[in-house]
Amino acid sequence: MEYRSLGRTGMQVSPLCLGAMMFGAWGEPDHDTSIKIIHKALDAGVNFIDTADVYSQGESEIIVGKALANGKRDEVILATKFHGQMGVPADAPMGTKGDPNSQGNSRRWIIREVENSLRRLGTDWIDLYQVHRPSPDTDVEETLSALTDLQRQGKIRAFGSSTFPAHEIVEAQWVAERRGLSRFVTEQPPYSMLVRGIEADLLPVAEQYGLGVLPWSPLAGGWLSGKYRKGQDVPGSTRAQRLPQRYDLSRPENQAKLEAADAFGKLADDVGIPLVQLAIAFVMQHPAVTSPIIGPRTMEHLESQLGAVDVHLTTDILDRIDEIVPPGQSFSRADAGYVPPALTDPFARRRRTA
């Protein structure tokens, strides 16, 4: 594999990042099977693993820690994230509330949760510690200050953001410079042939500030797996049950995604490239992208995705992709992974009247 620089950190990472979201209760519950998948990825040249505290409520981190025991830890760039609600059952519905102080981007939670992640991962340091989502009720200076302290203590090597709007990334860069703090060096956004909204602003901003970009869901949450084709039964999944706004075909935007996914399937057949590899290779092709995150649940998933590193997309293929979904277009706000309070709270857009 041809390794790439992780932003301006000096760390060299593989062109694919192994995401551990599906290891544990959210996907593959058997730890030994999950560990075998991780080891297979490492043997194939992957040296970059991404997880998060909230994935299966810490179980994913525990599995990754087991997989990296016995001398493998030093060879891996290890990333995890904080922000999500901890202390609730792993099978609880999305949005389940727990202790309000066991989540978020406050100094109090960051300092506490990094210790929990280090313990679960079985390591003394985290290479890349990421803020999983913005937190409108916490000043970004507080978040950057806490992360800078952890970096100076050696508990983390670098830190970044995930699913931040472009303007908040710019604000964080300015705050870091004004206050003499370390800055975000990576961003982890959603990006795929079906979800291209970040091409309009976030990716140019990332290039401007030299950020590494680690796109999640290059298969658009399974829409580009080949299973979503017109005339076929739509597969059921726990993810579809948790996120009906992204999969319910009674919604017009999801019907439009099905049309586009079917068109991409036909394109893949025409050019002789498996749709999974076409989708991942498309994300890798953007000059701002460092390493897309693949999230296999099975060994078969992993093997089908690894081949994307050897796929070259010609200008003609890329032009045909643009014809199906134009640059900068996304079908639904839900696919962005984060909807700001200005859209979720009606009173953020309405003057109060008597």
Coordinates of C-alpha atoms in Angstrom, one line a residue:
M1 CA 0.0 0.0 0.0
E2 CA 1.1 3.6 -0.6
Y3 CA 1.0 5.4 2.7
R4 CA -0.3 8.9 3.1
S5 CA 0.5 11.7 5.6
L6 CA -2.2 12.2 8.2
G7 CA -2.6 16.0 7.7
R8 CA 0.5 17.7 9.0
T9 CA 1.1 15.4 11.9
G10 CA 4.0 13.5 10.2
M11 CA 2.2 10.2 10.9
Q12 CA 1.9 8.0 7.8
V13 CA -1.3 6.0 7.4
S14 CA -2.6 3.4 5.0
P15 CA -5.0 4.6 2.2
L16 CA -7.8 2.7 4.0
C17 CA -8.7 3.1 7.6
L18 CA -10.3 0.2 9.4
G19 CA -13.4 1.4 11.3
A20 CA -14.5 -0.7 14.3
M21 CA -18.1 0.5 14.6
M22 CA -19.5 -2.9 13.7
F23 CA -17.4 -4.8 16.2
G24 CA -19.5 -5.6 19.3
A25 CA -23.2 -5.4 20.0
W26 CA -23.9 -3.1 17.1
G27 CA -22.6 -5.7 14.5
E28 CA -20.4 -8.7 15.1
P29 CA -20.9 -9.7 18.8
D30 CA -18.2 -12.5 18.8
H31 CA -14.9 -10.9 20.0
D32 CA -12.7 -13.6 18.4
T33 CA -14.3 -13.1 15.0
S34 CA -13.9 -9.4 15.2
I35 CA -10.2 -9.8 16.2
K36 CA -9.6 -12.1 13.2
I37 CA -11.0 -9.4 10.9
I38 CA -8.7 -6.8 12.5
H39 CA -5.7 -9.0 12.1
K40 CA -6.6 -9.8 8.5
A41 CA -6.7 -6.0 7.8
L42 CA -3.3 -5.5 9.5
D43 CA -1.8 -8.4 7.5
A44 CA -3.1 -6.7 4.3
G45 CA -1.1 -3.5 5.2
V46 CA -3.7 -1.5 7.0
N47 CA -2.0 0.4 9.8
F48 CA -4.8 2.8 10.8
I49 CA -7.8 1.8 13.1
D50 CA -10.6 4.1 14.1
T51 CA -13.2 3.5 16.8
A52 CA -15.2 5.5 19.4
D53 CA -16.2 5.2 23.0
V54 CA -19.9 5.1 22.1
Y55 CA -19.6 2.2 19.6
S56 CA -21.5 -0.6 21.4
Q57 CA -20.9 1.5 24.6
G58 CA -17.2 0.8 24.9
E59 CA -17.2 -2.8 23.6
S60 CA -15.7 -1.8 20.3
E61 CA -12.7 -0.2 22.1
I62 CA -12.3 -3.3 24.2
I63 CA -12.2 -5.6 21.1
V64 CA -9.6 -3.3 19.4
G65 CA -7.5 -3.3 22.5
K66 CA -7.5 -7.1 22.6
A67 CA -6.6 -7.3 18.9
L68 CA -3.6 -5.0 19.4
A69 CA -2.2 -6.8 22.4
N70 CA 1.0 -8.9 22.2
G71 CA 3.1 -6.3 20.5
K72 CA 0.8 -5.1 17.7
R73 CA 0.0 -1.7 19.3
D74 CA 3.2 0.0 18.3
E75 CA 2.6 -0.7 14.7
V76 CA -0.8 0.9 14.5
I77 CA -2.1 4.5 14.3
L78 CA -5.0 4.3 16.7
A79 CA -7.8 6.7 16.7
T80 CA -10.9 7.0 18.9
K81 CA -13.6 9.5 19.6
F82 CA -15.6 11.1 22.5
H83 CA -18.8 13.1 22.7
G84 CA -21.7 10.5 22.6
Q85 CA -23.8 9.5 25.5
M86 CA -22.2 6.9 27.6
G87 CA -23.7 4.8 30.4
V88 CA -26.8 3.5 28.5
P89 CA -27.4 0.0 27.2
A90 CA -25.7 -0.7 23.9
D91 CA -29.1 -1.7 22.4
A92 CA -30.9 1.4 23.6
P93 CA -32.8 3.4 21.0
M94 CA -30.9 6.3 19.4
G95 CA -31.2 9.4 21.5
T96 CA -31.6 7.5 24.8
K97 CA -30.6 9.9 27.7
G98 CA -28.3 9.0 30.5
D99 CA -26.2 11.1 32.9
P100 CA -26.1 14.5 31.2
N101 CA -22.4 14.9 32.3
S102 CA -21.4 11.6 30.7
Q103 CA -21.3 13.0 27.2
G104 CA -20.4 16.2 25.3
N105 CA -17.3 18.2 24.8
S106 CA -16.7 19.8 28.2
R107 CA -13.3 19.7 29.9
R108 CA -14.9 17.7 32.7
W109 CA -16.0 14.9 30.4
I110 CA -12.9 14.9 28.1
I111 CA -10.5 14.5 31.0
R112 CA -12.6 11.7 32.5
E113 CA -13.5 9.8 29.3
V114 CA -10.0 9.7 27.9
E115 CA -9.0 7.6 30.9
N116 CA -11.9 5.3 30.2
S117 CA -10.9 4.9 26.5
L118 CA -7.2 4.3 27.4
R119 CA -8.3 1.6 29.9
R120 CA -10.6 -0.1 27.4
L121 CA -8.0 0.1 24.6
G122 CA -5.3 -1.3 26.9
T123 CA -2.8 1.4 25.8
D124 CA -0.9 4.3 27.4
W125 CA -1.6 6.7 24.5
I126 CA -4.1 7.5 21.7
D127 CA -2.6 8.7 18.4
L128 CA -5.7 10.6 17.2
Y129 CA -8.4 11.7 19.7
Q130 CA -11.5 13.1 17.9
V131 CA -14.5 15.1 18.9
H132 CA -17.3 13.0 17.6
R133 CA -19.8 15.9 17.0
P134 CA -20.1 19.6 17.7
S135 CA -21.6 20.7 21.0
P136 CA -23.4 24.0 20.8
D137 CA -23.5 24.4 24.6
T138 CA -19.7 24.2 25.0
D139 CA -17.2 26.9 23.9
V140 CA -14.7 25.4 21.4
E141 CA -11.9 27.1 23.4
E142 CA -12.7 24.8 26.4
T143 CA -12.6 21.7 24.2
L144 CA -9.3 22.7 22.5
S145 CA -7.8 23.7 25.9
A146 CA -8.6 20.3 27.4
L147 CA -7.3 18.4 24.4
T148 CA -4.1 20.5 24.3
D149 CA -3.4 19.6 27.9
L150 CA -3.9 15.9 27.2
Q151 CA -1.5 16.2 24.2
R152 CA 1.1 17.9 26.4
Q153 CA 0.7 15.1 29.0
G154 CA 1.4 12.5 26.3
K155 CA -1.9 10.8 26.6
I156 CA -2.9 11.8 23.0
R157 CA -0.6 12.5 20.1
A158 CA -3.0 14.7 18.0
F159 CA -6.6 15.5 17.9
G160 CA -9.3 16.2 15.3
S161 CA -13.0 16.7 14.7
S162 CA -15.7 14.6 13.2
T163 CA -18.8 15.7 11.3
F164 CA -18.2 19.4 12.0
P165 CA -19.6 22.0 9.6
A166 CA -17.0 23.9 7.7
H167 CA -17.6 27.2 9.5
E168 CA -17.0 25.5 12.9
I169 CA -13.8 24.0 11.7
V170 CA -12.6 27.5 10.6
E171 CA -13.7 29.0 14.0
A172 CA -11.7 26.3 15.8
Q173 CA -8.6 27.1 13.8
W174 CA -8.9 30.8 14.6
V175 CA -9.5 30.1 18.3
A176 CA -6.4 27.8 18.5
E177 CA -4.2 30.5 16.9
R178 CA -5.5 33.3 19.1
R179 CA -5.3 31.4 22.3
G180 CA -2.0 29.6 21.7
L181 CA -3.6 26.1 21.7
S182 CA -3.0 23.1 19.6
R183 CA -5.5 22.7 16.7
F184 CA -7.6 20.1 15.0
V185 CA -5.4 18.3 12.5
T186 CA -8.1 16.1 11.0
E187 CA -11.8 16.0 10.1
Q188 CA -14.0 12.9 9.7
P189 CA -17.0 13.7 7.6
P190 CA -19.6 11.6 5.7
Y191 CA -18.7 11.3 2.0
S192 CA -19.7 9.0 -0.8
M193 CA -21.1 9.0 -4.3
L194 CA -24.5 9.5 -2.8
V195 CA -23.5 12.1 -0.1
R196 CA -21.4 14.8 -1.7
G197 CA -22.4 17.9 0.2
I198 CA -19.0 18.4 1.7
E199 CA -17.4 19.0 -1.7
A200 CA -18.9 22.5 -1.7
D201 CA -17.2 23.8 1.4
L202 CA -15.7 21.4 3.9
L203 CA -13.2 19.7 1.6
P204 CA -11.9 23.1 0.3
V205 CA -11.6 24.3 3.9
A206 CA -9.7 21.1 4.9
E207 CA -7.3 21.6 2.0
Q208 CA -6.8 25.3 3.0
Y209 CA -5.8 24.4 6.6
G210 CA -3.9 21.2 5.7
L211 CA -6.3 18.9 7.6
G212 CA -6.3 15.2 7.1
V213 CA -9.7 14.0 5.9
L214 CA -11.0 10.6 7.0
P215 CA -14.4 10.1 5.4
W216 CA -16.9 7.8 7.1
S217 CA -19.5 5.7 5.3
P218 CA -18.0 5.6 1.8
L219 CA -20.7 3.0 1.0
A220 CA -23.4 5.5 2.2
G221 CA -24.5 3.3 5.0
G222 CA -24.9 0.2 2.8
W223 CA -26.7 2.0 -0.1
L224 CA -23.7 1.3 -2.3
S225 CA -23.1 -2.3 -1.2
G226 CA -25.0 -3.6 -4.2
K227 CA -28.0 -4.7 -2.1
Y228 CA -30.1 -1.6 -2.9
R229 CA -31.3 -2.1 -6.5
K230 CA -34.6 -1.4 -8.1
G231 CA -36.9 -4.4 -8.3
Q232 CA -35.2 -6.2 -5.4
D233 CA -36.4 -6.5 -1.8
V234 CA -34.7 -3.8 0.3
P235 CA -32.5 -5.5 3.0
G236 CA -33.4 -5.0 6.6
S237 CA -30.8 -4.1 9.2
T238 CA -30.5 -2.8 12.7
R239 CA -29.0 0.4 11.3
A240 CA -32.2 0.9 9.2
Q241 CA -34.3 0.4 12.3
R242 CA -32.3 3.0 14.3
L243 CA -32.2 5.5 11.4
P244 CA -35.5 5.3 9.5
Q245 CA -35.1 8.8 8.1
R246 CA -32.1 7.5 6.1
Y247 CA -33.7 4.3 4.8
D248 CA -37.5 4.5 4.8
L249 CA -38.5 4.3 1.2
S250 CA -41.8 6.0 1.8
R251 CA -39.7 9.2 1.9
P252 CA -39.1 10.8 -1.5
E253 CA -35.4 11.5 -0.7
N254 CA -34.8 7.9 -0.1
Q255 CA -36.6 6.9 -3.3
A256 CA -34.2 9.2 -5.1
K257 CA -31.2 7.5 -3.4
L258 CA -32.5 4.2 -4.6
E259 CA -32.7 5.4 -8.1
A260 CA -29.1 6.7 -7.9
A261 CA -27.8 3.6 -6.2
D262 CA -29.3 1.5 -9.0
A263 CA -27.7 3.8 -11.6
F264 CA -24.3 3.3 -9.8
G265 CA -24.8 -0.4 -9.9
K266 CA -25.4 -0.3 -13.6
L267 CA -22.3 1.8 -14.0
A268 CA -20.2 -0.6 -12.0
D269 CA -21.5 -3.5 -14.2
D270 CA -20.6 -1.5 -17.3
V271 CA -17.0 -0.8 -16.3
G272 CA -16.4 -4.1 -14.7
I273 CA -15.6 -2.9 -11.2
P274 CA -17.4 -4.2 -8.2
L275 CA -19.8 -1.5 -6.9
V276 CA -18.2 -1.6 -3.4
Q277 CA -14.8 -1.0 -4.8
L278 CA -16.0 1.7 -7.2
A279 CA -17.6 3.6 -4.3
I280 CA -14.5 3.4 -2.1
A281 CA -12.2 4.3 -4.9
F282 CA -14.3 7.4 -5.8
V283 CA -13.8 8.7 -2.2
M284 CA -10.1 8.0 -2.3
Q285 CA -9.8 9.9 -5.6
H286 CA -10.6 13.3 -4.1
P287 CA -7.3 15.1 -3.5
A288 CA -8.4 16.3 -0.1
V289 CA -9.1 12.8 1.2
T290 CA -6.4 11.0 3.3
S291 CA -8.0 7.7 4.2
P292 CA -11.6 6.5 3.9
I293 CA -13.0 4.5 6.8
I294 CA -14.3 1.1 5.9
G295 CA -16.5 -0.6 8.4
P296 CA -16.7 -4.4 7.7
R297 CA -18.9 -6.6 9.9
T298 CA -17.7 -9.9 8.3
M299 CA -14.5 -11.2 6.8
E300 CA -16.2 -11.2 3.4
H301 CA -17.0 -7.5 3.8
L302 CA -13.4 -6.8 4.5
E303 CA -12.0 -8.8 1.6
S304 CA -14.4 -7.1 -0.8
Q305 CA -13.4 -3.7 0.3
L306 CA -9.6 -4.0 0.5
G307 CA -9.4 -4.4 -3.3
A308 CA -10.4 -0.7 -3.7
V309 CA -6.8 0.4 -3.2
D310 CA -5.9 -1.1 -6.6
V311 CA -8.8 0.5 -8.5
H312 CA -8.0 3.4 -10.8
L313 CA -11.0 5.5 -12.0
T314 CA -10.6 7.1 -15.3
T315 CA -11.9 10.6 -16.1
D316 CA -14.7 9.1 -18.1
I317 CA -15.9 7.0 -15.1
L318 CA -15.7 10.0 -12.8
D319 CA -17.7 12.1 -15.3
R320 CA -20.4 9.4 -15.4
I321 CA -20.5 9.5 -11.6
D322 CA -21.0 13.2 -11.7
E323 CA -23.9 12.8 -14.2
I324 CA -25.7 10.5 -11.7
V325 CA -25.2 12.6 -8.6
P326 CA -23.8 16.1 -9.4
P327 CA -20.8 17.5 -7.3
G328 CA -21.8 18.9 -4.0
Q329 CA -25.3 17.2 -4.0
S330 CA -26.8 15.2 -1.1
F331 CA -30.3 13.9 -1.0
S332 CA -31.1 14.4 2.6
R333 CA -29.9 16.5 5.6
A334 CA -30.1 13.2 7.6
D335 CA -27.2 11.8 5.6
A336 CA -24.9 14.7 6.8
G337 CA -24.7 12.9 10.2
Y338 CA -25.3 16.2 12.2
V339 CA -28.2 18.5 12.0
P340 CA -27.6 21.8 13.8
P341 CA -30.0 23.1 16.5
A342 CA -31.0 25.9 14.1
L343 CA -32.9 23.3 12.1
T344 CA -34.1 21.0 14.9
D345 CA -35.5 23.7 17.2
P346 CA -38.4 25.7 15.7
F347 CA -37.8 28.6 18.1
A348 CA -34.3 29.1 16.8
R349 CA -36.0 30.5 13.6
R350 CA -39.2 32.1 15.0
R351 CA -39.6 35.3 17.0
R352 CA -41.5 34.6 20.1
T353 CA -44.9 36.4 20.2
A354 CA -47.4 36.8 22.9

